[in-house]
PDB file of C-alpha atoms and ligand atoms in Angstrom:
ATOM      1  CA  UNK N   1    -124.986 292.213  59.788  1.00 35.00           C
ATOM      2  CA  UNK N   2    -121.891 290.861  60.991  1.00 35.00           C
ATOM      3  CA  UNK N   3    -121.751 293.491  63.767  1.00 40.00           C
ATOM      4  CA  UNK N   4    -125.113 292.505  64.693  1.00 39.00           C
ATOM      5  CA  UNK N   5    -124.787 289.139  65.223  1.00 44.00           C
ATOM      6  CA  UNK N   6    -121.740 289.440  67.357  1.00 47.00           C
ATOM      7  CA  UNK N   7    -123.733 292.024  69.666  1.00 47.00           C
ATOM      8  CA  UNK N   8    -126.482 289.846  70.033  1.00 45.00           C
ATOM      9  CA  UNK N   9    -124.222 287.045  71.082  1.00 53.00           C
ATOM     10  CA  UNK N  10    -122.640 289.239  73.392  1.00 50.00           C
ATOM     11  CA  UNK N  11    -126.111 290.126  74.918  1.00 60.00           C
ATOM     12  CA  UNK N  12    -126.428 286.327  75.223  1.00 58.00           C
ATOM     13  CA  UNK N  13    -123.223 285.883  76.943  1.00 55.00           C
ATOM     14  CA  UNK N  14    -124.040 288.813  79.481  1.00 58.00           C
ATOM     15  CA  UNK N  15    -127.484 287.319  79.990  1.00 56.00           C
ATOM     16  CA  UNK N  16    -126.075 283.916  80.710  1.00 49.00           C
ATOM     17  CA  UNK N  17    -123.007 285.192  83.105  1.00 54.00           C
ATOM     18  CA  UNK N  18    -125.912 287.408  84.978  1.00 55.00           C
ATOM     19  CA  UNK N  19    -127.804 284.765  85.230  1.00 55.00           C
ATOM     20  CA  UNK N  20    -125.021 282.586  86.404  1.00 56.00           C
ATOM     21  CA  UNK N  21    -123.893 285.067  88.941  1.00 59.00           C
ATOM     22  CA  UNK N  22    -127.295 285.127  90.653  1.00 76.00           C
ATOM     23  CA  UNK N  23    -126.996 281.677  91.760  1.00 88.00           C
ATOM     24  CA  UNK N  24    -127.271 280.748  95.455  1.00 93.00           C
ATOM     25  CA  UNK N  25    -124.366 278.754  96.867  1.00 96.00           C
ATOM     26  CA  UNK N  26    -124.380 276.591 100.144  1.00 97.00           C
ATOM     27  CA  UNK N  27    -120.997 274.646 101.333  1.00 98.00           C
ATOM     28  CA  UNK N  28    -120.782 272.055 103.908  1.00 98.00           C
ATOM     29  CA  UNK N  29    -117.299 271.488 104.969  1.00 98.00           C
ATOM     30  CA  UNK N  30    -116.471 268.438 107.066  1.00 98.00           C
ATOM     31  CA  UNK N  31    -113.112 267.514 109.365  1.00 98.00           C
ATOM     32  CA  UNK N  32    -112.809 264.536 111.222  1.00 98.00           C
ATOM     33  CA  UNK N  33    -111.929 264.196 115.149  1.00 98.00           C
ATOM     34  CA  UNK N  34    -108.903 263.004 116.184  1.00 98.00           C
ATOM     35  CA  UNK N  35    -108.038 259.001 115.658  1.00 98.00           C
ATOM     36  CA  UNK N  36    -105.529 256.280 116.442  1.00 96.00           C
ATOM     37  CA  UNK N  37    -102.305 257.701 117.330  1.00 96.00           C
ATOM     38  CA  UNK N  38    -103.422 261.250 115.993  1.00 97.00           C
ATOM     39  CA  UNK N  39    -105.187 262.885 118.890  1.00 96.00           C
ATOM     40  CA  UNK N  40    -105.184 266.199 116.929  1.00 96.00           C
ATOM     41  CA  UNK N  41    -106.708 266.337 113.778  1.00 98.00           C
ATOM     42  CA  UNK N  42    -105.702 269.463 111.616  1.00 98.00           C
ATOM     43  CA  UNK N  43    -109.017 268.775 109.504  1.00 98.00           C
ATOM     44  CA  UNK N  44    -111.470 269.099 112.886  1.00 98.00           C
ATOM     45  CA  UNK N  45    -109.607 272.510 113.735  1.00 98.00           C
ATOM     46  CA  UNK N  46    -110.020 274.128 110.144  1.00 98.00           C
ATOM     47  CA  UNK N  47    -113.653 273.012 110.050  1.00 98.00           C
ATOM     48  CA  UNK N  48    -114.692 274.150 113.281  1.00 97.00           C
ATOM     49  CA  UNK N  49    -113.143 277.634 112.954  1.00 94.00           C
ATOM     50  CA  UNK N  50    -114.439 278.202 109.484  1.00 98.00           C
ATOM     51  CA  UNK N  51    -116.537 281.674 109.301  1.00 97.00           C
ATOM     52  CA  UNK N  52    -120.254 281.136 108.572  1.00 97.00           C
ATOM     53  CA  UNK N  53    -119.904 282.207 105.294  1.00 97.00           C
ATOM     54  CA  UNK N  54    -117.291 283.430 102.518  1.00 97.00           C
ATOM     55  CA  UNK N  55    -117.806 286.029  99.531  1.00 95.00           C
ATOM     56  CA  UNK N  56    -116.010 286.048  96.339  1.00 93.00           C
ATOM     57  CA  UNK N  57    -115.727 288.876  94.415  1.00 88.00           C
ATOM     58  CA  UNK N  58    -118.160 288.392  91.255  1.00 79.00           C
ATOM     59  CA  UNK N  59    -119.707 285.292  92.663  1.00 80.00           C
ATOM     60  CA  UNK N  60    -120.806 286.786  95.860  1.00 84.00           C
ATOM     61  CA  UNK N  61    -121.450 285.212  99.367  1.00 93.00           C
ATOM     62  CA  UNK N  62    -121.443 281.237 100.039  1.00 97.00           C
ATOM     63  CA  UNK N  63    -123.008 280.140 103.336  1.00 97.00           C
ATOM     64  CA  UNK N  64    -120.812 277.546 105.057  1.00 98.00           C
ATOM     65  CA  UNK N  65    -122.057 274.684 107.147  1.00 98.00           C
ATOM     66  CA  UNK N  66    -119.008 273.281 109.231  1.00 98.00           C
ATOM     67  CA  UNK N  67    -119.179 269.898 110.530  1.00 98.00           C
ATOM     68  CA  UNK N  68    -116.653 267.809 112.496  1.00 98.00           C
ATOM     69  CA  UNK N  69    -117.658 264.076 112.177  1.00 98.00           C
ATOM     70  CA  UNK N  70    -116.564 261.282 114.239  1.00 98.00           C
ATOM     71  CA  UNK N  71    -113.993 259.212 112.583  1.00 98.00           C
ATOM     72  CA  UNK N  72    -116.551 256.271 112.787  1.00 98.00           C
ATOM     73  CA  UNK N  73    -117.808 254.793 109.515  1.00 98.00           C
ATOM     74  CA  UNK N  74    -121.321 254.500 110.792  1.00 98.00           C
ATOM     75  CA  UNK N  75    -121.469 257.769 113.216  1.00 98.00           C
ATOM     76  CA  UNK N  76    -120.034 259.753 110.626  1.00 98.00           C
ATOM     77  CA  UNK N  77    -122.233 259.042 107.930  1.00 98.00           C
ATOM     78  CA  UNK N  78    -125.123 259.271 110.278  1.00 98.00           C
ATOM     79  CA  UNK N  79    -124.416 262.806 110.825  1.00 98.00           C
ATOM     80  CA  UNK N  80    -123.235 263.914 107.162  1.00 98.00           C
ATOM     81  CA  UNK N  81    -126.506 262.525 105.373  1.00 97.00           C
ATOM     82  CA  UNK N  82    -128.554 264.665 107.329  1.00 96.00           C
ATOM     83  CA  UNK N  83    -126.871 267.619 105.834  1.00 96.00           C
ATOM     84  CA  UNK N  84    -127.131 266.341 102.064  1.00 95.00           C
ATOM     85  CA  UNK N  85    -129.921 268.199 100.307  1.00 78.00           C
ATOM     86  CA  UNK N  86    -132.021 267.087  97.685  1.00 77.00           C
ATOM     87  CA  UNK N  87    -131.744 268.631  94.683  1.00 77.00           C
ATOM     88  CA  UNK N  88    -132.816 272.411  95.025  1.00 81.00           C
ATOM     89  CA  UNK N  89    -132.285 275.938  93.443  1.00 88.00           C
ATOM     90  CA  UNK N  90    -129.469 276.383  95.706  1.00 94.00           C
ATOM     91  CA  UNK N  91    -126.132 275.125  94.577  1.00 95.00           C
ATOM     92  CA  UNK N  92    -124.799 272.729  97.042  1.00 97.00           C
ATOM     93  CA  UNK N  93    -120.995 272.108  97.489  1.00 98.00           C
ATOM     94  CA  UNK N  94    -119.686 269.580  99.877  1.00 98.00           C
ATOM     95  CA  UNK N  95    -116.060 269.576 100.946  1.00 98.00           C
ATOM     96  CA  UNK N  96    -115.202 266.557 102.997  1.00 99.00           C
ATOM     97  CA  UNK N  97    -111.592 266.782 104.591  1.00 99.00           C
ATOM     98  CA  UNK N  98    -109.614 264.569 106.573  1.00 98.00           C
ATOM     99  CA  UNK N  99    -106.112 264.036 107.858  1.00 98.00           C
ATOM    100  CA  UNK N 100    -103.287 262.052 105.644  1.00 98.00           C
ATOM    101  CA  UNK N 101    -100.457 262.532 108.271  1.00 97.00           C
ATOM    102  CA  UNK N 102     -97.977 261.103 105.755  1.00 96.00           C
ATOM    103  CA  UNK N 103     -98.476 263.746 103.278  1.00 97.00           C
ATOM    104  CA  UNK N 104     -97.186 267.339 103.092  1.00 97.00           C
ATOM    105  CA  UNK N 105     -99.376 269.099 100.719  1.00 98.00           C
ATOM    106  CA  UNK N 106    -103.103 269.578 100.029  1.00 98.00           C
ATOM    107  CA  UNK N 107    -104.369 266.334  98.400  1.00 98.00           C
ATOM    108  CA  UNK N 108    -107.207 266.217  96.114  1.00 99.00           C
ATOM    109  CA  UNK N 109    -108.786 262.989  95.825  1.00 98.00           C
ATOM    110  CA  UNK N 110    -110.103 261.700  92.664  1.00 98.00           C
ATOM    111  CA  UNK N 111    -111.512 258.607  93.444  1.00 98.00           C
ATOM    112  CA  UNK N 112    -113.321 256.735  96.402  1.00 98.00           C
ATOM    113  CA  UNK N 113    -113.085 253.129  96.242  1.00 98.00           C
ATOM    114  CA  UNK N 114    -115.859 250.474  97.370  1.00 98.00           C
ATOM    115  CA  UNK N 115    -113.502 248.934  99.520  1.00 98.00           C
ATOM    116  CA  UNK N 116    -113.219 248.803 103.466  1.00 98.00           C
ATOM    117  CA  UNK N 117    -109.601 247.900 104.628  1.00 98.00           C
ATOM    118  CA  UNK N 118    -109.015 249.283 107.823  1.00 98.00           C
ATOM    119  CA  UNK N 119    -105.332 249.023 109.183  1.00 97.00           C
ATOM    120  CA  UNK N 120    -106.681 250.265 112.998  1.00 97.00           C
ATOM    121  CA  UNK N 121    -110.078 249.972 114.178  1.00 98.00           C
ATOM    122  CA  UNK N 122    -112.232 253.423 113.659  1.00 98.00           C
ATOM    123  CA  UNK N 123    -113.523 255.516 117.015  1.00 98.00           C
ATOM    124  CA  UNK N 124    -116.767 253.208 116.689  1.00 98.00           C
ATOM    125  CA  UNK N 125    -114.679 250.166 117.252  1.00 98.00           C
ATOM    126  CA  UNK N 126    -115.229 248.862 113.705  1.00 98.00           C
ATOM    127  CA  UNK N 127    -112.541 246.868 111.835  1.00 98.00           C
ATOM    128  CA  UNK N 128    -112.988 245.557 108.131  1.00 98.00           C
ATOM    129  CA  UNK N 129    -110.933 243.578 106.041  1.00 98.00           C
ATOM    130  CA  UNK N 130    -111.644 244.171 102.378  1.00 98.00           C
ATOM    131  CA  UNK N 131    -115.673 244.297 102.694  1.00 98.00           C
ATOM    132  CA  UNK N 132    -117.628 246.569 100.147  1.00 98.00           C
ATOM    133  CA  UNK N 133    -119.213 249.884 101.475  1.00 98.00           C
ATOM    134  CA  UNK N 134    -122.280 249.862  99.563  1.00 98.00           C
ATOM    135  CA  UNK N 135    -123.925 248.086  96.659  1.00 97.00           C
ATOM    136  CA  UNK N 136    -122.557 250.443  93.877  1.00 97.00           C
ATOM    137  CA  UNK N 137    -119.575 250.783  91.505  1.00 98.00           C
ATOM    138  CA  UNK N 138    -116.146 249.450  92.267  1.00 98.00           C
ATOM    139  CA  UNK N 139    -115.311 253.288  92.462  1.00 98.00           C
ATOM    140  CA  UNK N 140    -116.638 256.681  92.010  1.00 98.00           C
ATOM    141  CA  UNK N 141    -115.093 259.977  90.788  1.00 98.00           C
ATOM    142  CA  UNK N 142    -115.584 263.355  91.942  1.00 98.00           C
ATOM    143  CA  UNK N 143    -116.597 265.420  88.931  1.00 97.00           C
ATOM    144  CA  UNK N 144    -114.544 268.565  90.269  1.00 98.00           C
ATOM    145  CA  UNK N 145    -112.141 269.408  87.546  1.00 98.00           C
ATOM    146  CA  UNK N 146    -108.937 268.589  89.712  1.00 98.00           C
ATOM    147  CA  UNK N 147    -106.255 269.872  87.415  1.00 98.00           C
ATOM    148  CA  UNK N 148    -107.832 273.137  87.165  1.00 98.00           C
ATOM    149  CA  UNK N 149    -108.158 273.172  91.099  1.00 98.00           C
ATOM    150  CA  UNK N 150    -104.796 271.867  91.248  1.00 98.00           C
ATOM    151  CA  UNK N 151    -103.601 274.856  89.244  1.00 98.00           C
ATOM    152  CA  UNK N 152    -106.113 277.377  91.133  1.00 98.00           C
ATOM    153  CA  UNK N 153    -104.349 276.318  94.607  1.00 98.00           C
ATOM    154  CA  UNK N 154    -100.797 276.740  93.555  1.00 98.00           C
ATOM    155  CA  UNK N 155    -101.487 279.724  91.676  1.00 98.00           C
ATOM    156  CA  UNK N 156    -102.801 281.224  95.368  1.00 98.00           C
ATOM    157  CA  UNK N 157     -99.792 279.941  96.952  1.00 98.00           C
ATOM    158  CA  UNK N 158    -101.030 276.764  98.484  1.00 98.00           C
ATOM    159  CA  UNK N 159     -98.973 273.411  97.567  1.00 98.00           C
ATOM    160  CA  UNK N 160    -101.499 271.002  96.194  1.00 98.00           C
ATOM    161  CA  UNK N 161    -101.081 267.451  94.375  1.00 98.00           C
ATOM    162  CA  UNK N 162    -104.084 265.148  93.088  1.00 98.00           C
ATOM    163  CA  UNK N 163    -104.186 261.907  94.950  1.00 98.00           C
ATOM    164  CA  UNK N 164    -105.742 258.822  93.001  1.00 97.00           C
ATOM    165  CA  UNK N 165    -107.974 257.525  95.953  1.00 95.00           C
ATOM    166  CA  UNK N 166    -108.728 258.722  99.505  1.00 98.00           C
ATOM    167  CA  UNK N 167    -107.451 255.238 100.882  1.00 98.00           C
ATOM    168  CA  UNK N 168    -109.605 252.685 102.502  1.00 98.00           C
ATOM    169  CA  UNK N 169    -110.187 253.930 105.616  1.00 98.00           C
ATOM    170  CA  UNK N 170    -112.950 256.360 107.335  1.00 98.00           C
ATOM    171  CA  UNK N 171    -112.469 259.323 104.792  1.00 98.00           C
ATOM    172  CA  UNK N 172    -112.763 256.885 101.812  1.00 98.00           C
ATOM    173  CA  UNK N 173    -116.052 255.476 103.385  1.00 98.00           C
ATOM    174  CA  UNK N 174    -117.546 258.708 103.782  1.00 98.00           C
ATOM    175  CA  UNK N 175    -116.441 259.934 100.428  1.00 98.00           C
ATOM    176  CA  UNK N 176    -117.695 256.815  98.823  1.00 98.00           C
ATOM    177  CA  UNK N 177    -121.255 257.301 100.274  1.00 98.00           C
ATOM    178  CA  UNK N 178    -121.443 260.905  99.203  1.00 98.00           C
ATOM    179  CA  UNK N 179    -120.411 260.165  95.933  1.00 98.00           C
ATOM    180  CA  UNK N 180    -122.813 257.362  95.967  1.00 98.00           C
ATOM    181  CA  UNK N 181    -125.525 259.710  97.250  1.00 98.00           C
ATOM    182  CA  UNK N 182    -124.860 262.219  94.696  1.00 97.00           C
ATOM    183  CA  UNK N 183    -125.223 259.518  91.802  1.00 97.00           C
ATOM    184  CA  UNK N 184    -128.443 258.504  93.080  1.00 96.00           C
ATOM    185  CA  UNK N 185    -130.087 261.846  93.939  1.00 95.00           C
ATOM    186  CA  UNK N 186    -128.367 264.014  91.272  1.00 94.00           C
ATOM    187  CA  UNK N 187    -127.187 266.209  94.497  1.00 95.00           C
ATOM    188  CA  UNK N 188    -125.106 267.719  95.910  1.00 97.00           C
ATOM    189  CA  UNK N 189    -124.050 269.776  93.281  1.00 97.00           C
ATOM    190  CA  UNK N 190    -120.593 268.989  93.671  1.00 98.00           C
ATOM    191  CA  UNK N 191    -118.691 266.393  96.013  1.00 98.00           C
ATOM    192  CA  UNK N 192    -114.635 266.606  96.968  1.00 98.00           C
ATOM    193  CA  UNK N 193    -112.734 264.936  99.536  1.00 99.00           C
ATOM    194  CA  UNK N 194    -109.291 266.828 100.380  1.00 99.00           C
ATOM    195  CA  UNK N 195    -107.088 265.099 102.490  1.00 98.00           C
ATOM    196  CA  UNK N 196    -104.633 267.573 104.574  1.00 98.00           C
ATOM    197  CA  UNK N 197    -101.163 267.234 106.377  1.00 98.00           C
ATOM    198  CA  UNK N 198    -100.363 268.040 109.832  1.00 98.00           C
ATOM    199  CA  UNK N 199    -100.371 271.544 110.732  1.00 98.00           C
ATOM    200  CA  UNK N 200     -96.446 272.047 110.967  1.00 98.00           C
ATOM    201  CA  UNK N 201     -95.845 270.296 107.853  1.00 98.00           C
ATOM    202  CA  UNK N 202     -98.203 272.280 105.672  1.00 98.00           C
ATOM    203  CA  UNK N 203     -96.552 275.378 107.268  1.00 98.00           C
ATOM    204  CA  UNK N 204     -93.274 274.131 106.255  1.00 98.00           C
ATOM    205  CA  UNK N 205     -93.934 273.364 102.783  1.00 98.00           C
ATOM    206  CA  UNK N 206     -95.911 276.487 102.027  1.00 98.00           C
ATOM    207  CA  UNK N 207     -92.623 278.155 103.552  1.00 98.00           C
ATOM    208  CA  UNK N 208     -90.803 276.667 100.956  1.00 98.00           C
ATOM    209  CA  UNK N 209     -93.126 276.315  98.074  1.00 98.00           C
ATOM    210  CA  UNK N 210     -95.604 279.193  98.304  1.00 98.00           C
ATOM    211  CA  UNK N 211     -96.013 282.458  96.807  1.00 98.00           C
ATOM    212  CA  UNK N 212     -94.437 285.275  97.905  1.00 98.00           C
ATOM    213  CA  UNK N 213     -97.747 285.949  99.845  1.00 98.00           C
ATOM    214  CA  UNK N 214     -98.353 282.477 101.627  1.00 98.00           C
ATOM    215  CA  UNK N 215     -94.929 282.186 102.147  1.00 98.00           C
ATOM    216  CA  UNK N 216     -94.816 285.669 104.202  1.00 98.00           C
ATOM    217  CA  UNK N 217     -98.137 283.967 105.954  1.00 98.00           C
ATOM    218  CA  UNK N 218     -96.441 280.712 106.980  1.00 98.00           C
ATOM    219  CA  UNK N 219     -93.197 282.194 108.138  1.00 98.00           C
ATOM    220  CA  UNK N 220     -95.424 284.158 110.478  1.00 98.00           C
ATOM    221  CA  UNK N 221     -97.416 281.428 111.490  1.00 98.00           C
ATOM    222  CA  UNK N 222     -95.869 280.504 114.592  1.00 98.00           C
ATOM    223  CA  UNK N 223     -98.899 279.949 116.564  1.00 98.00           C
ATOM    224  CA  UNK N 224    -101.485 277.199 116.145  1.00 97.00           C
ATOM    225  CA  UNK N 225    -104.190 279.825 115.599  1.00 98.00           C
ATOM    226  CA  UNK N 226    -102.057 281.259 112.470  1.00 98.00           C
ATOM    227  CA  UNK N 227    -101.321 277.641 111.227  1.00 98.00           C
ATOM    228  CA  UNK N 228    -105.071 276.950 111.275  1.00 98.00           C
ATOM    229  CA  UNK N 229    -105.840 280.028 109.473  1.00 98.00           C
ATOM    230  CA  UNK N 230    -103.265 278.941 106.786  1.00 98.00           C
ATOM    231  CA  UNK N 231    -105.205 275.901 106.155  1.00 98.00           C
ATOM    232  CA  UNK N 232    -108.135 277.438 106.193  1.00 98.00           C
ATOM    233  CA  UNK N 233    -107.057 279.895 103.560  1.00 98.00           C
ATOM    234  CA  UNK N 234    -106.494 276.750 101.297  1.00 98.00           C
ATOM    235  CA  UNK N 235    -109.652 274.912 101.933  1.00 98.00           C
ATOM    236  CA  UNK N 236    -111.245 278.569 101.048  1.00 98.00           C
ATOM    237  CA  UNK N 237    -109.474 278.285  97.653  1.00 98.00           C
ATOM    238  CA  UNK N 238    -111.109 275.013  97.300  1.00 98.00           C
ATOM    239  CA  UNK N 239    -114.537 276.346  97.962  1.00 98.00           C
ATOM    240  CA  UNK N 240    -113.542 279.243  95.402  1.00 97.00           C
ATOM    241  CA  UNK N 241    -112.684 276.845  92.889  1.00 97.00           C
ATOM    242  CA  UNK N 242    -115.860 274.769  93.057  1.00 98.00           C
ATOM    243  CA  UNK N 243    -118.104 278.033  93.070  1.00 97.00           C
ATOM    244  CA  UNK N 244    -116.152 279.051  89.877  1.00 95.00           C
ATOM    245  CA  UNK N 245    -116.660 275.375  88.174  1.00 97.00           C
ATOM    246  CA  UNK N 246    -120.493 275.397  89.258  1.00 96.00           C
ATOM    247  CA  UNK N 247    -120.938 278.671  87.351  1.00 94.00           C
ATOM    248  CA  UNK N 248    -119.354 277.531  84.527  1.00 94.00           C
ATOM    249  CA  UNK N 249    -121.197 274.552  84.517  1.00 94.00           C
ATOM    250  CA  UNK N 250    -124.637 276.242  84.602  1.00 91.00           C
ATOM    251  CA  UNK N 251    -123.516 278.488  81.986  1.00 91.00           C
ATOM    252  CA  UNK N 252    -122.895 275.942  79.488  1.00 91.00           C
ATOM    253  CA  UNK N 253    -126.300 274.138  80.647  1.00 88.00           C
ATOM    254  CA  UNK N 254    -127.824 277.341  79.539  1.00 86.00           C
ATOM    255  CA  UNK N 255    -126.070 277.652  76.193  1.00 86.00           C
ATOM    256  CA  UNK N 256    -127.353 273.919  75.894  1.00 83.00           C
ATOM    257  CA  UNK N 257    -123.915 272.530  75.564  1.00 65.00           C
ATOM    258  CA  UNK N 258    -122.671 270.637  78.456  1.00 58.00           C
ATOM    259  CA  UNK N 259    -119.360 270.614  78.533  1.00 52.00           C
ATOM    260  CA  UNK N 260    -117.981 266.890  77.419  1.00 47.00           C
ATOM    261  CA  UNK N 261    -116.302 266.293  80.549  1.00 47.00           C
ATOM    262  CA  UNK N 262    -119.254 266.774  82.492  1.00 45.00           C
ATOM    263  CA  UNK N 263    -121.609 264.263  80.408  1.00 41.00           C
ATOM    264  CA  UNK N 264    -119.729 261.198  81.996  1.00 43.00           C
ATOM    265  CA  UNK N 265    -119.912 263.033  85.377  1.00 51.00           C
ATOM    266  CA  UNK N 266    -122.001 261.439  88.265  1.00 51.00           C
ATOM    267  CA  UNK N 267    -124.128 264.376  88.385  1.00 53.00           C
ATOM    268  CA  UNK N 268    -124.679 264.312  84.452  1.00 53.00           C
ATOM    269  CA  UNK N 269    -125.656 260.168  84.563  1.00 48.00           C
ATOM    270  CA  UNK N 270    -127.944 260.844  87.480  1.00 52.00           C
ATOM    271  CA  UNK N 271    -129.640 263.597  85.665  1.00 51.00           C
ATOM    272  CA  UNK N 272    -130.174 261.801  82.634  1.00 43.00           C
ATOM    273  CA  UNK N 273    -131.524 258.565  84.549  1.00 43.00           C
ATOM    274  CA  UNK N 274    -134.201 260.865  85.868  1.00 45.00           C
ATOM    275  CA  UNK N 275    -135.018 262.456  82.683  1.00 46.00           C
ATOM    276  CA  UNK N 276    -135.521 258.896  81.089  1.00 40.00           C
ATOM    277  CA  UNK N 277    -137.745 257.609  84.045  1.00 35.00           C
TER     278      UNK N 277
HETATM  279  N1  LIG E   1    -108.202 260.791 108.347  1.00 92.86           N
HETATM  280  C1  LIG E   1    -108.580 259.172 108.279  1.00 92.86           C
HETATM  281  C2  LIG E   1    -109.894 259.362 108.931  1.00 92.86           C
HETATM  282  C3  LIG E   1    -109.934 260.556 109.585  1.00 92.86           C
HETATM  283  C4  LIG E   1    -108.984 261.121 108.826  1.00 92.86           C
HETATM  284  O1  LIG E   1    -108.909 262.732 109.408  1.00 92.86           O
HETATM  285  C5  LIG E   1    -108.583 258.682 106.635  1.00 92.86           C
HETATM  286  O2  LIG E   1    -107.672 259.141 105.852  1.00 92.86           O
HETATM  287  O3  LIG E   1    -109.383 257.638 106.292  1.00 92.86           O
END
């Protein structure tokens, strides 16, 4: 009997794994153009040179839509929102990236705050002094399990830290509006903002703190093209971690046991709100 029931459990687990691995994934990756004194924005270079798809063993292909957003709160959102899908069968991931010139690692942003406080004008000439972005909560949190993401990035040889919020300039603006869109629509399935350092700074940090493989890549990254590729490899790890997370969510939902961490997430809140209406 015991053998029988564990066999059944195994079959069920296999079925769930199989079904989860048949999920279809799409990922929007954005970068920003230059702003203020930062004429070159590495997030733009990374986004515009990404491949149209990436394939991971086990999880399969992820289609990528790369967008370069103007560093202007209204133009950026107008462009991005046309790419945010309503709930569909496809798992939609949105990875927003931007430059944080003072940082030297990949920064995984935990929160977007409902505050606009711009030290300089954005590229559309907007300047704010503490106004709200929208009529939503004071802060919104990504549901991406950032400790796990940080661990995976570090293990892949890309120095990464968790940052508690994305500032109060255009990056935070777009992050907040994307998370608020997710809260209201139950889609995209995952939204995360990643701040990146300058290319040379990142190369230096990887040379010191990377693993054997990425240290060698960083050492060889003497050209700008190679430095862009190094940063792209880190962003692709973020996509890989996002896909793995959504597969895990799907599998636990199929088992009828939403992970406790997810029950408080924006997506689950939105889902429950829709079910209740
Ligand atoms: N960084 C800015 C805006 C655009 C970018 O790349 C920010 O952190 O808000």
